[in-house]
């Protein structure tokens, strides 16, 4: 489970985007496989200017898990 036992988010297995539990299609990559077993979180506002986004291969704004199991 995520670092917060009461988390209401799940992570896309493909792109690590964090979405609410009731979402069935990832808005970032259109993936359909999700995990509630994730840890760490980063929010990216401007991926073109963000060194962190480049390091993590994030190309779209959003909230992402750092590790998905």
Coordinates of C-alpha atoms in Angstrom, one line a residue:
X1 CA 0.0 0.0 0.0
X2 CA 1.1 3.6 -0.4
X3 CA 3.0 5.3 2.3
X4 CA -0.4 6.7 3.5
X5 CA -2.5 3.7 4.6
X6 CA -5.7 5.8 3.9
X7 CA -4.6 7.0 0.5
X8 CA -7.4 7.5 -2.0
X9 CA -5.0 7.3 -5.0
X10 CA -3.6 4.6 -7.2
X11 CA -0.7 4.7 -9.5
X12 CA -0.7 3.8 -13.2
X13 CA 1.8 0.9 -13.7
X14 CA 2.9 2.3 -17.1
X15 CA 3.6 6.0 -16.4
X16 CA 3.3 6.2 -12.5
X17 CA 0.6 8.9 -12.7
X18 CA -1.5 9.1 -9.5
X19 CA -5.2 9.0 -10.0
X20 CA -8.3 8.6 -7.8
X21 CA -9.3 5.0 -7.0
X22 CA -12.5 5.3 -9.2
X23 CA -10.6 6.1 -12.4
X24 CA -10.3 3.2 -14.9
X25 CA -8.2 4.9 -17.7
X26 CA -5.0 6.8 -17.1
X27 CA -5.4 10.4 -18.3
X28 CA -1.7 10.6 -19.0
X29 CA -0.8 7.5 -21.0
X30 CA -4.3 5.8 -21.4
X31 CA -3.1 2.8 -19.5
X32 CA -5.6 0.5 -17.7
X33 CA -3.3 -1.2 -15.2
X34 CA -3.0 0.4 -11.7
X35 CA -1.5 -0.4 -8.4
X36 CA -2.3 0.8 -4.9
X37 CA 1.2 -0.3 -3.8
X38 CA 3.2 2.9 -4.5
X39 CA 5.4 5.2 -2.5
X40 CA 6.8 8.8 -2.9
X41 CA 5.1 11.5 -4.8
X42 CA 6.2 14.4 -7.0
X43 CA 4.0 17.1 -8.6
X44 CA 5.1 18.4 -11.9
X45 CA 3.7 21.7 -13.1
X46 CA 6.0 22.6 -16.0
X47 CA 7.7 19.4 -17.3
X48 CA 9.5 21.3 -20.1
X49 CA 11.5 23.4 -17.6
X50 CA 11.7 20.8 -14.7
X51 CA 15.0 19.0 -14.2
X52 CA 13.2 16.5 -12.0
X53 CA 10.6 15.8 -14.8
X54 CA 13.4 15.2 -17.3
X55 CA 15.2 12.9 -14.9
X56 CA 12.0 10.9 -14.4
X57 CA 10.9 11.0 -18.1
X58 CA 7.8 12.9 -17.3
X59 CA 6.4 14.9 -20.2
X60 CA 2.9 16.0 -18.9
X61 CA 1.9 18.0 -15.9
X62 CA 0.5 16.0 -13.0
X63 CA 1.1 14.1 -9.8
X64 CA 3.3 11.0 -10.0
X65 CA 4.5 8.2 -7.8
X66 CA 8.2 7.7 -7.4
X67 CA 8.0 3.9 -6.9
X68 CA 5.2 1.6 -8.1
X69 CA 5.1 -2.1 -7.1

